[in-house]
Tab-separated table of C-alpha atoms in Angstrom:
chain	number	residue	atom	x	y	z
Z	1	UNK	CA	8.978	2.756	-20.604
Z	2	UNK	CA	7.415	5.454	-18.399
Z	3	UNK	CA	9.507	7.997	-16.510
Z	4	UNK	CA	8.932	10.938	-14.222
Z	5	UNK	CA	11.452	13.772	-14.317
Z	6	UNK	CA	11.211	16.104	-11.334
Z	7	UNK	CA	13.229	18.647	-9.429
Z	8	UNK	CA	13.339	22.240	-8.246
Z	9	UNK	CA	15.433	23.506	-11.197
Z	10	UNK	CA	13.141	23.963	-14.221
Z	11	UNK	CA	16.059	24.726	-16.549
Z	12	UNK	CA	17.837	21.567	-15.420
Z	13	UNK	CA	14.677	19.512	-16.009
Z	14	UNK	CA	14.350	20.915	-19.519
Z	15	UNK	CA	18.010	20.020	-20.229
Z	16	UNK	CA	17.501	16.432	-19.074
Z	17	UNK	CA	14.335	16.061	-21.158
Z	18	UNK	CA	16.152	17.574	-24.161
Z	19	UNK	CA	19.053	15.102	-23.863
Z	20	UNK	CA	16.688	12.163	-23.420
Z	21	UNK	CA	14.605	13.178	-26.430
Z	22	UNK	CA	17.808	13.330	-28.491
Z	23	UNK	CA	18.395	9.633	-27.757
Z	24	UNK	CA	14.819	8.312	-27.466
Z	25	UNK	CA	11.390	9.051	-28.903
Z	26	UNK	CA	9.672	10.948	-26.073
Z	27	UNK	CA	6.224	12.312	-25.496
Z	28	UNK	CA	6.069	14.935	-22.735
Z	29	UNK	CA	2.684	14.642	-21.013
Z	30	UNK	CA	3.152	17.813	-18.959
Z	31	UNK	CA	2.493	17.996	-15.240
Z	32	UNK	CA	2.098	14.645	-13.540
Z	33	UNK	CA	-1.514	13.717	-12.799
Z	34	UNK	CA	-1.664	9.905	-12.982
Z	35	UNK	CA	1.176	7.370	-12.970
Z	36	UNK	CA	1.045	3.578	-12.624
Z	37	UNK	CA	-2.349	3.589	-10.898
Z	38	UNK	CA	-1.513	6.478	-8.581
Z	39	UNK	CA	-3.343	9.769	-8.981
Z	40	UNK	CA	-1.279	12.867	-8.154
Z	41	UNK	CA	-3.348	15.772	-6.847
Z	42	UNK	CA	-1.638	19.129	-6.397
Z	43	UNK	CA	-2.865	22.109	-4.460
Z	44	UNK	CA	-1.192	25.274	-3.223
Z	45	UNK	CA	0.361	23.685	-0.135
Z	46	UNK	CA	0.715	19.957	-0.785
Z	47	UNK	CA	0.818	16.985	-3.113
Z	48	UNK	CA	-1.591	14.102	-2.499
Z	49	UNK	CA	-1.047	10.569	-3.798
Z	50	UNK	CA	-4.274	8.605	-4.177
Z	51	UNK	CA	-5.112	5.109	-5.348
Z	52	UNK	CA	-8.907	5.549	-5.126
Z	53	UNK	CA	-9.488	4.259	-8.678
Z	54	UNK	CA	-7.123	1.335	-8.071
Z	55	UNK	CA	-9.076	0.462	-4.909
Z	56	UNK	CA	-12.397	0.654	-6.783
Z	57	UNK	CA	-10.994	-1.643	-9.501
Z	58	UNK	CA	-9.760	-4.098	-6.844
Z	59	UNK	CA	-13.172	-4.124	-5.165
Z	60	UNK	CA	-14.792	-4.815	-8.553
Z	61	UNK	CA	-12.301	-7.626	-9.256
Z	62	UNK	CA	-13.268	-9.291	-5.971
Z	63	UNK	CA	-16.978	-8.534	-6.471
Z	64	UNK	CA	-16.973	-6.481	-3.246
Z	65	UNK	CA	-17.839	-3.051	-4.672
Z	66	UNK	CA	-21.172	-3.132	-2.796
Z	67	UNK	CA	-19.833	-4.501	0.492
Z	68	UNK	CA	-20.299	-2.723	3.800
Z	69	UNK	CA	-17.204	-0.770	4.875
Z	70	UNK	CA	-15.557	-1.188	8.283
Z	71	UNK	CA	-13.316	0.951	10.508
Z	72	UNK	CA	-10.179	-1.208	10.846
Z	73	UNK	CA	-8.266	-3.456	8.442
Z	74	UNK	CA	-7.461	-6.320	10.796
Z	75	UNK	CA	-8.906	-8.044	13.838
Z	76	UNK	CA	-6.859	-7.728	17.007
Z	77	UNK	CA	-8.437	-10.792	18.611
Z	78	UNK	CA	-8.325	-13.421	15.854
Z	79	UNK	CA	-4.944	-14.984	15.113
Z	80	UNK	CA	-4.131	-16.400	11.687
Z	81	UNK	CA	-2.417	-19.802	11.604
Z	82	UNK	CA	-1.003	-22.072	8.926
Z	83	UNK	CA	-2.803	-25.249	7.928
Z	84	UNK	CA	-6.029	-24.660	9.867
Z	85	UNK	CA	-9.454	-24.593	8.266
Z	86	UNK	CA	-10.848	-25.364	4.844
Z	87	UNK	CA	-8.564	-25.084	1.811
Z	88	UNK	CA	-9.580	-22.536	-0.808
Z	89	UNK	CA	-10.943	-23.786	-4.133
Z	90	UNK	CA	-8.937	-21.128	-5.999
Z	91	UNK	CA	-5.734	-20.259	-4.092
Z	92	UNK	CA	-4.438	-18.339	-7.140
Z	93	UNK	CA	-7.203	-15.776	-6.682
Z	94	UNK	CA	-6.145	-15.238	-3.040
Z	95	UNK	CA	-2.544	-14.732	-4.179
Z	96	UNK	CA	-3.635	-12.277	-6.855
Z	97	UNK	CA	-5.704	-10.207	-4.424
Z	98	UNK	CA	-2.958	-10.131	-1.774
Z	99	UNK	CA	-0.472	-9.093	-4.477
Z	100	UNK	CA	-2.833	-6.265	-5.441
Z	101	UNK	CA	-3.041	-5.231	-1.792
Z	102	UNK	CA	0.759	-5.121	-1.657
Z	103	UNK	CA	0.676	-2.480	-4.396
Z	104	UNK	CA	-1.947	-0.496	-2.463
Z	105	UNK	CA	0.519	-0.218	0.447
Z	106	UNK	CA	2.510	2.261	-1.703
Z	107	UNK	CA	0.103	5.039	-0.718
Z	108	UNK	CA	-1.594	3.360	2.246
Z	109	UNK	CA	1.107	2.601	4.859
Z	110	UNK	CA	-1.513	1.697	7.496
Z	111	UNK	CA	-2.124	-1.504	5.505
Z	112	UNK	CA	1.501	-2.699	5.738
Z	113	UNK	CA	1.009	-4.953	8.788
Z	114	UNK	CA	-2.256	-6.492	7.576
Z	115	UNK	CA	-0.958	-7.199	4.081
Z	116	UNK	CA	2.281	-8.594	5.515
Z	117	UNK	CA	0.272	-11.055	7.634
Z	118	UNK	CA	-1.877	-12.116	4.662
Z	119	UNK	CA	1.268	-12.613	2.552
Z	120	UNK	CA	2.569	-15.217	4.994
Z	121	UNK	CA	-0.130	-17.662	3.872
Z	122	UNK	CA	0.346	-17.440	0.092
Z	123	UNK	CA	1.628	-21.018	-0.235
Z	124	UNK	CA	-1.420	-22.617	1.416
Z	125	UNK	CA	-4.259	-20.110	1.898
Z	126	UNK	CA	-7.324	-21.247	3.812
Z	127	UNK	CA	-10.861	-19.936	4.122
Z	128	UNK	CA	-9.938	-18.180	7.369
Z	129	UNK	CA	-7.172	-16.284	5.539
Z	130	UNK	CA	-9.569	-15.270	2.755
Z	131	UNK	CA	-12.018	-13.959	5.379
Z	132	UNK	CA	-9.207	-11.822	6.839
Z	133	UNK	CA	-8.353	-10.613	3.326
Z	134	UNK	CA	-11.982	-9.621	2.731
Z	135	UNK	CA	-11.863	-7.607	5.952
Z	136	UNK	CA	-8.974	-5.564	4.505
Z	137	UNK	CA	-11.040	-5.040	1.345
Z	138	UNK	CA	-14.026	-3.896	3.420
Z	139	UNK	CA	-11.730	-1.428	5.203
Z	140	UNK	CA	-10.551	-0.144	1.810
Z	141	UNK	CA	-14.184	0.293	0.789
Z	142	UNK	CA	-14.734	2.729	3.677
Z	143	UNK	CA	-11.393	4.528	3.208
Z	144	UNK	CA	-10.939	4.452	-0.582
Z	145	UNK	CA	-10.356	8.210	-0.796
Z	146	UNK	CA	-7.559	8.363	1.786
Z	147	UNK	CA	-4.332	9.809	0.383
Z	148	UNK	CA	-0.667	10.036	1.229
Z	149	UNK	CA	0.120	13.723	1.728
Z	150	UNK	CA	3.413	15.520	1.149
Z	151	UNK	CA	3.716	19.151	2.180
Z	152	UNK	CA	6.307	21.833	2.798
Z	153	UNK	CA	7.867	21.494	6.185
Z	154	UNK	CA	9.459	24.129	8.401
Z	155	UNK	CA	12.232	21.693	9.299
Z	156	UNK	CA	14.003	18.795	7.630
Z	157	UNK	CA	14.616	16.650	10.695
Z	158	UNK	CA	14.904	12.946	9.958
Z	159	UNK	CA	12.801	11.084	12.534
Z	160	UNK	CA	12.316	7.310	12.693
Z	161	UNK	CA	10.008	5.168	14.812
Z	162	UNK	CA	10.330	1.421	15.169
Z	163	UNK	CA	8.791	-1.423	17.111
Z	164	UNK	CA	9.272	-5.164	17.360
Z	165	UNK	CA	7.311	-8.048	18.802
Z	166	UNK	CA	9.783	-10.764	19.764
Z	167	UNK	CA	8.891	-14.313	18.548
Z	168	UNK	CA	5.181	-13.523	18.294
Z	169	UNK	CA	4.328	-15.565	15.184
Z	170	UNK	CA	2.452	-18.649	16.368
Z	171	UNK	CA	3.520	-20.748	13.373
Z	172	UNK	CA	7.291	-20.276	13.364
Z	173	UNK	CA	8.039	-18.035	16.381
Z	174	UNK	CA	9.530	-15.335	14.151
Z	175	UNK	CA	9.532	-11.757	15.319
Z	176	UNK	CA	7.449	-9.014	13.766
Z	177	UNK	CA	9.042	-5.613	13.294
Z	178	UNK	CA	8.055	-2.366	11.684
Z	179	UNK	CA	9.301	1.152	11.164
Z	180	UNK	CA	8.316	4.499	9.712
Z	181	UNK	CA	10.631	7.352	8.753
Z	182	UNK	CA	9.654	11.011	8.487
Z	183	UNK	CA	11.606	13.756	6.704
Z	184	UNK	CA	10.220	16.893	8.260
Z	185	UNK	CA	6.459	16.323	8.485
Z	186	UNK	CA	6.356	13.842	5.602
Z	187	UNK	CA	6.342	10.071	5.806
Z	188	UNK	CA	8.998	8.867	3.342
Z	189	UNK	CA	9.612	5.186	4.245
Z	190	UNK	CA	7.769	2.426	6.105
Z	191	UNK	CA	7.827	-1.337	6.505
Z	192	UNK	CA	6.299	-4.204	8.420
Z	193	UNK	CA	7.972	-7.643	8.400
């Protein structure tokens, strides 16, 4: 039931809002500042999207608000595998936390690979997977105020980068691929699968 109306034509925006309010009961909250857990911060040259409060709430949910932060979200030496290690007492909690991390990827694209890896073990999470998940949370603790920035660009070139790792998954030999797409200087799409 929430909607954002945006554009470069103020008169056109007012017309759309007028037509919508003729059909629905609307409450115009003015300039966007917070929407679905994402804080919108405007300055003269850019728009920043932040989930700092969402991250703090996630750390509180996992009782990690006082943990020590770290510099990277994932270990490059340890490999996660299916079916190894001690089963978790509460696998639903693991699933809930990883689902919350998936939402954090909306403004934190550097988490896409790590969260993708953690998501692969939702059906049978083990203690080793939870330890890796806590590492991502510790990384978020140290980087909670990082934002996704959109700014005016001198050019509107569409530039894409991609990479793939052929058959690298040790459990099923699936490939891992990822991409990021920039419109001008702004990151507009990203994925890791």
